[in-house]
mmCIF file of C-alpha atoms and ligand atoms in Angstrom:
data_model
loop_
_atom_site.group_PDB
_atom_site.id
_atom_site.type_symbol
_atom_site.label_atom_id
_atom_site.label_comp_id
_atom_site.label_asym_id
_atom_site.label_seq_id
_atom_site.Cartn_x
_atom_site.Cartn_y
_atom_site.Cartn_z
ATOM 1 C CA MET A 1032 126.123 -6.426 34.905
ATOM 2 C CA THR A 1033 122.824 -6.774 37.107
ATOM 3 C CA ARG A 1034 123.372 -8.755 40.113
ATOM 4 C CA VAL A 1035 121.237 -11.131 41.468
ATOM 5 C CA ALA A 1036 120.609 -12.856 44.855
ATOM 6 C CA ILE A 1037 118.048 -15.787 45.093
ATOM 7 C CA LEU A 1038 116.652 -16.935 48.155
ATOM 8 C CA ILE A 1039 115.594 -20.767 48.885
ATOM 9 C CA SER A 1040 114.303 -23.280 51.516
ATOM 10 C CA GLY A 1041 115.182 -26.586 49.912
ATOM 11 C CA GLY A 1042 116.519 -28.540 46.694
ATOM 12 C CA GLY A 1043 116.798 -25.185 44.894
ATOM 13 C CA SER A 1044 115.830 -26.549 41.327
ATOM 14 C CA ASN A 1045 114.340 -23.154 40.310
ATOM 15 C CA MET A 1046 117.300 -21.637 41.915
ATOM 16 C CA LEU A 1047 119.579 -23.862 39.651
ATOM 17 C CA ARG A 1048 118.015 -23.029 36.368
ATOM 18 C CA LEU A 1049 118.174 -19.477 37.254
ATOM 19 C CA VAL A 1050 122.204 -19.815 37.902
ATOM 20 C CA GLN A 1051 122.422 -21.942 34.973
ATOM 21 C CA ALA A 1052 120.695 -19.289 32.832
ATOM 22 C CA MET A 1053 122.718 -16.385 33.871
ATOM 23 C CA HIS A 1054 125.829 -18.100 33.376
ATOM 24 C CA ASP A 1055 125.046 -19.007 30.034
ATOM 25 C CA GLY A 1056 123.013 -16.114 29.003
ATOM 26 C CA GLY A 1057 125.138 -13.460 30.618
ATOM 27 C CA PHE A 1058 122.388 -11.224 31.173
ATOM 28 C CA ALA A 1059 122.885 -10.939 34.991
ATOM 29 C CA THR A 1060 125.183 -12.555 37.439
ATOM 30 C CA PRO A 1061 124.272 -14.570 40.588
ATOM 31 C CA VAL A 1062 125.987 -13.124 43.376
ATOM 32 C CA LEU A 1063 124.492 -15.035 46.178
ATOM 33 C CA VAL A 1064 122.198 -17.733 47.470
ATOM 34 C CA ALA A 1065 120.973 -17.640 50.930
ATOM 35 C CA SER A 1066 118.672 -19.821 52.936
ATOM 36 C CA ASN A 1067 116.434 -19.994 56.031
ATOM 37 C CA ASP A 1068 117.587 -23.905 56.561
ATOM 38 C CA LEU A 1069 121.404 -24.716 56.921
ATOM 39 C CA GLN A 1070 120.647 -28.049 55.292
ATOM 40 C CA ALA A 1071 118.931 -26.701 52.255
ATOM 41 C CA ALA A 1072 120.237 -29.049 49.527
ATOM 42 C CA GLY A 1073 120.340 -26.108 46.999
ATOM 43 C CA LEU A 1074 123.014 -24.273 49.143
ATOM 44 C CA ALA A 1075 125.741 -27.176 47.802
ATOM 45 C CA LYS A 1076 124.109 -27.195 44.297
ATOM 46 C CA ALA A 1077 125.063 -23.255 44.080
ATOM 47 C CA ALA A 1078 128.475 -23.524 45.721
ATOM 48 C CA ALA A 1079 129.280 -26.355 42.908
ATOM 49 C CA HIS A 1080 128.422 -23.576 40.486
ATOM 50 C CA GLY A 1081 130.534 -21.035 41.868
ATOM 51 C CA VAL A 1082 128.044 -18.997 43.576
ATOM 52 C CA ALA A 1083 128.654 -17.522 47.365
ATOM 53 C CA THR A 1084 125.839 -19.243 49.654
ATOM 54 C CA ALA A 1085 124.776 -17.968 53.070
ATOM 55 C CA ALA A 1086 122.336 -19.536 55.416
ATOM 56 C CA VAL A 1087 120.565 -18.464 58.781
ATOM 57 C CA ASP A 1088 118.008 -20.947 60.834
ATOM 58 C CA HIS A 1089 114.968 -19.068 61.401
ATOM 59 C CA ARG A 1090 114.023 -21.269 63.477
ATOM 60 C CA SER A 1091 116.719 -19.984 66.204
ATOM 61 C CA PHE A 1092 114.594 -16.757 66.367
ATOM 62 C CA GLY A 1093 111.546 -18.371 67.270
ATOM 63 C CA ARG A 1094 108.542 -16.129 66.554
ATOM 64 C CA ASP A 1095 110.578 -12.976 65.756
ATOM 65 C CA ARG A 1096 110.525 -12.681 61.929
ATOM 66 C CA ALA A 1097 112.184 -9.161 62.345
ATOM 67 C CA ALA A 1098 115.343 -10.525 63.850
ATOM 68 C CA PHE A 1099 115.518 -13.473 61.538
ATOM 69 C CA GLU A 1100 115.367 -11.282 58.853
ATOM 70 C CA ALA A 1101 117.692 -8.574 60.237
ATOM 71 C CA GLN A 1102 120.297 -11.605 60.292
ATOM 72 C CA LEU A 1103 119.664 -13.000 56.798
ATOM 73 C CA LEU A 1104 119.818 -9.297 55.273
ATOM 74 C CA GLN A 1105 123.516 -9.024 56.551
ATOM 75 C CA PRO A 1106 125.226 -11.543 53.711
ATOM 76 C CA ILE A 1107 122.255 -10.318 51.588
ATOM 77 C CA LEU A 1108 122.812 -6.563 51.448
ATOM 78 C CA ALA A 1109 126.645 -7.524 51.630
ATOM 79 C CA ALA A 1110 126.241 -9.075 48.375
ATOM 80 C CA LYS A 1111 124.903 -5.614 46.763
ATOM 81 C CA PRO A 1112 121.962 -7.370 44.707
ATOM 82 C CA ASP A 1113 119.802 -5.385 42.144
ATOM 83 C CA VAL A 1114 117.607 -7.913 41.953
ATOM 84 C CA LEU A 1115 116.259 -10.635 44.431
ATOM 85 C CA CYS A 1116 114.590 -14.042 43.625
ATOM 86 C CA LEU A 1117 112.691 -15.973 46.051
ATOM 87 C CA ALA A 1118 112.928 -19.607 44.254
ATOM 88 C CA GLY A 1119 111.410 -22.197 46.560
ATOM 89 C CA PHE A 1120 111.658 -19.729 49.510
ATOM 90 C CA MET A 1121 108.699 -20.850 52.173
ATOM 91 C CA ARG A 1122 109.028 -18.254 54.958
ATOM 92 C CA VAL A 1123 106.398 -15.279 54.932
ATOM 93 C CA LEU A 1124 108.433 -11.915 54.628
ATOM 94 C CA THR A 1125 107.750 -9.169 56.789
ATOM 95 C CA PRO A 1126 106.350 -5.850 54.937
ATOM 96 C CA ASP A 1127 109.751 -3.979 56.253
ATOM 97 C CA PHE A 1128 111.976 -6.562 54.386
ATOM 98 C CA VAL A 1129 109.730 -6.464 51.127
ATOM 99 C CA ARG A 1130 109.816 -2.537 51.115
ATOM 100 C CA GLN A 1131 113.668 -2.752 50.964
ATOM 101 C CA PHE A 1132 113.299 -4.707 47.575
ATOM 102 C CA GLU A 1133 110.123 -3.220 46.457
ATOM 103 C CA GLY A 1134 110.148 -3.260 42.621
ATOM 104 C CA ARG A 1135 113.206 -5.733 42.340
ATOM 105 C CA MET A 1136 111.921 -8.672 43.983
ATOM 106 C CA LEU A 1137 110.645 -11.574 42.430
ATOM 107 C CA ASN A 1138 108.843 -14.824 43.466
ATOM 108 C CA ILE A 1139 107.844 -18.010 41.566
ATOM 109 C CA HIS A 1140 104.535 -19.672 42.657
ATOM 110 C CA PRO A 1141 103.094 -22.858 42.053
ATOM 111 C CA SER A 1142 99.525 -21.910 40.755
ATOM 112 C CA LEU A 1143 97.854 -19.576 38.347
ATOM 113 C CA LEU A 1144 97.516 -16.292 40.394
ATOM 114 C CA PRO A 1145 95.138 -15.237 41.523
ATOM 115 C CA LYS A 1146 94.085 -18.525 42.078
ATOM 116 C CA TYR A 1147 95.377 -20.333 45.021
ATOM 117 C CA PRO A 1148 97.636 -18.188 46.759
ATOM 118 C CA GLY A 1149 99.462 -19.524 49.763
ATOM 119 C CA LEU A 1150 100.277 -23.700 50.254
ATOM 120 C CA HIS A 1151 98.944 -26.750 48.843
ATOM 121 C CA THR A 1152 97.876 -25.110 45.507
ATOM 122 C CA HIS A 1153 97.928 -28.448 43.291
ATOM 123 C CA GLN A 1154 95.836 -30.195 45.719
ATOM 124 C CA ARG A 1155 93.370 -27.270 45.523
ATOM 125 C CA ALA A 1156 93.176 -26.984 41.858
ATOM 126 C CA LEU A 1157 92.408 -30.948 41.534
ATOM 127 C CA ASP A 1158 89.940 -30.500 44.488
ATOM 128 C CA ALA A 1159 88.039 -27.526 42.508
ATOM 129 C CA GLY A 1160 88.094 -29.732 39.457
ATOM 130 C CA ASP A 1161 90.102 -27.321 37.369
ATOM 131 C CA ALA A 1162 90.880 -28.384 33.613
ATOM 132 C CA GLN A 1163 94.193 -26.365 34.097
ATOM 133 C CA ALA A 1164 96.808 -25.231 36.438
ATOM 134 C CA GLY A 1165 100.341 -23.702 36.462
ATOM 135 C CA CYS A 1166 102.763 -21.432 38.093
ATOM 136 C CA SER A 1167 103.190 -17.780 37.928
ATOM 137 C CA VAL A 1168 106.361 -15.276 38.499
ATOM 138 C CA HIS A 1169 105.093 -12.190 40.093
ATOM 139 C CA GLU A 1170 106.761 -9.044 41.706
ATOM 140 C CA VAL A 1171 106.732 -9.285 45.639
ATOM 141 C CA THR A 1172 104.685 -6.935 47.548
ATOM 142 C CA ALA A 1173 103.925 -7.028 51.350
ATOM 143 C CA GLU A 1174 100.619 -8.892 50.860
ATOM 144 C CA LEU A 1175 101.398 -12.688 50.056
ATOM 145 C CA ASP A 1176 101.477 -13.855 46.569
ATOM 146 C CA ALA A 1177 99.792 -10.851 45.321
ATOM 147 C CA GLY A 1178 102.361 -8.651 43.278
ATOM 148 C CA PRO A 1179 101.870 -7.909 39.582
ATOM 149 C CA ILE A 1180 102.087 -10.882 37.267
ATOM 150 C CA LEU A 1181 105.456 -11.189 35.179
ATOM 151 C CA GLY A 1182 104.598 -14.312 33.595
ATOM 152 C CA GLN A 1183 102.764 -17.685 33.856
ATOM 153 C CA ALA A 1184 102.711 -21.419 32.415
ATOM 154 C CA VAL A 1185 99.705 -23.251 32.020
ATOM 155 C CA VAL A 1186 99.328 -27.202 32.047
ATOM 156 C CA PRO A 1187 96.721 -29.291 31.570
ATOM 157 C CA VAL A 1188 95.089 -30.920 34.779
ATOM 158 C CA LEU A 1189 94.879 -34.714 33.442
ATOM 159 C CA PRO A 1190 92.625 -37.985 34.528
ATOM 160 C CA GLY A 1191 93.898 -39.527 37.322
ATOM 161 C CA ASP A 1192 96.345 -36.509 38.158
ATOM 162 C CA THR A 1193 97.560 -36.336 41.988
ATOM 163 C CA ALA A 1194 98.985 -33.298 43.933
ATOM 164 C CA GLU A 1195 102.608 -35.016 42.943
ATOM 165 C CA THR A 1196 101.836 -35.682 39.267
ATOM 166 C CA LEU A 1197 100.375 -32.149 38.771
ATOM 167 C CA ALA A 1198 103.289 -30.722 40.704
ATOM 168 C CA ALA A 1199 105.974 -32.670 38.601
ATOM 169 C CA ARG A 1200 104.350 -31.190 35.675
ATOM 170 C CA VAL A 1201 104.158 -27.772 36.838
ATOM 171 C CA LEU A 1202 107.743 -27.883 37.989
ATOM 172 C CA ILE A 1203 108.989 -28.476 34.484
ATOM 173 C CA GLN A 1204 107.233 -25.161 33.399
ATOM 174 C CA GLU A 1205 108.842 -23.322 36.565
ATOM 175 C CA HIS A 1206 112.058 -24.281 35.287
ATOM 176 C CA LEU A 1207 111.327 -22.785 31.969
ATOM 177 C CA LEU A 1208 109.156 -19.626 32.858
ATOM 178 C CA TYR A 1209 111.381 -18.206 35.532
ATOM 179 C CA PRO A 1210 114.685 -17.950 33.662
ATOM 180 C CA GLN A 1211 112.849 -16.214 30.756
ATOM 181 C CA VAL A 1212 110.862 -13.924 32.901
ATOM 182 C CA LEU A 1213 114.232 -13.143 35.041
ATOM 183 C CA ARG A 1214 115.942 -12.035 31.636
ATOM 184 C CA ARG A 1215 113.105 -9.955 30.765
ATOM 185 C CA PHE A 1216 112.959 -8.420 34.012
ATOM 186 C CA VAL A 1217 116.523 -7.438 33.889
ATOM 187 C CA ALA A 1218 116.423 -6.248 30.484
ATOM 188 C CA GLY A 1219 113.027 -3.697 31.943
ATOM 189 C CA ASP A 1220 110.403 -5.522 30.085
ATOM 190 C CA ARG A 1221 107.898 -6.012 32.528
ATOM 191 C CA THR A 1222 104.932 -7.220 29.951
ATOM 192 C CA PRO A 1223 103.494 -10.725 31.436
ATOM 193 C CA LEU A 1224 105.345 -13.907 29.591
ATOM 194 C CA MET A 1225 102.487 -16.241 28.860
ATOM 195 C CA LEU A 1226 103.974 -20.117 28.247
ATOM 196 C CA GLU A 1227 101.703 -23.150 27.341
ATOM 197 C CA GLY A 1228 103.003 -26.237 28.713
ATOM 198 C CA SER A 1229 102.377 -29.923 27.303
ATOM 199 C CA ALA A 1230 100.643 -32.716 29.326
HETATM 200 C C1 GRF B 627 108.194 -25.412 43.715
HETATM 201 O O1 GRF B 627 107.068 -25.929 43.458
HETATM 202 C C2 GRF B 627 108.318 -24.058 43.725
HETATM 203 O O2 GRF B 627 107.280 -23.529 43.168
HETATM 204 C C3 GRF B 627 107.687 -23.971 45.170
HETATM 205 O O3 GRF B 627 108.825 -24.740 45.802
HETATM 206 C C4 GRF B 627 108.701 -25.857 45.168
HETATM 207 C C5 GRF B 627 110.257 -26.155 44.985
HETATM 208 O O4 GRF B 627 111.161 -25.368 44.701
HETATM 209 N N1 GRF B 627 108.002 -22.828 45.715
HETATM 210 P P1 GRF B 627 112.840 -25.698 44.445
HETATM 211 O O5 GRF B 627 113.000 -27.199 43.782
HETATM 212 O O6 GRF B 627 113.087 -25.606 45.750
HETATM 213 O O7 GRF B 627 113.456 -24.540 43.497
#
């Protein structure tokens, strides 16, 4: 059975959908949920679903990303994952870390990549006057938010939208898209999945 580890930084709503999809669908097994924040609310959600957890506070390593990652890698490698999913994980990973999982590491990003890599994606879409927004699941490569697209979900931008209302609409689609993309990825299907979200 394919073993999946998930990295989170906060609430872990995407992680939770992935864990529930694996438990319900039986297409893979979640072997670890790890975070860079010991207070991440998603850690308790993972534990409540019987998934092992680990946390390493990145702040105690200052600017030494490599030292933080070396610490974080210990529980990850011990869990022997076949696939690594970033889900609301807010740290930029070094190329050395990525290289260890190249070709089997996914991330969900709240924009229609290649538009708006990085942060504040919804505000940037509003500022640009975009008629549509959405989210992307992509393979993680050394370049930030730039790997092959495995799936996207599109939602309309509505009059009066704020970054918050748009984020809420996109998050609904994230929760639908990521589990479906992970299931296909585990089955060896890398054809991009395109979803059309409602208003
Ligand atoms: C989501 O919008 C995700 O796209 C972004 O972080 C937000 C929260 O994710 N990376 P989660 O609820 O912690 O999964």
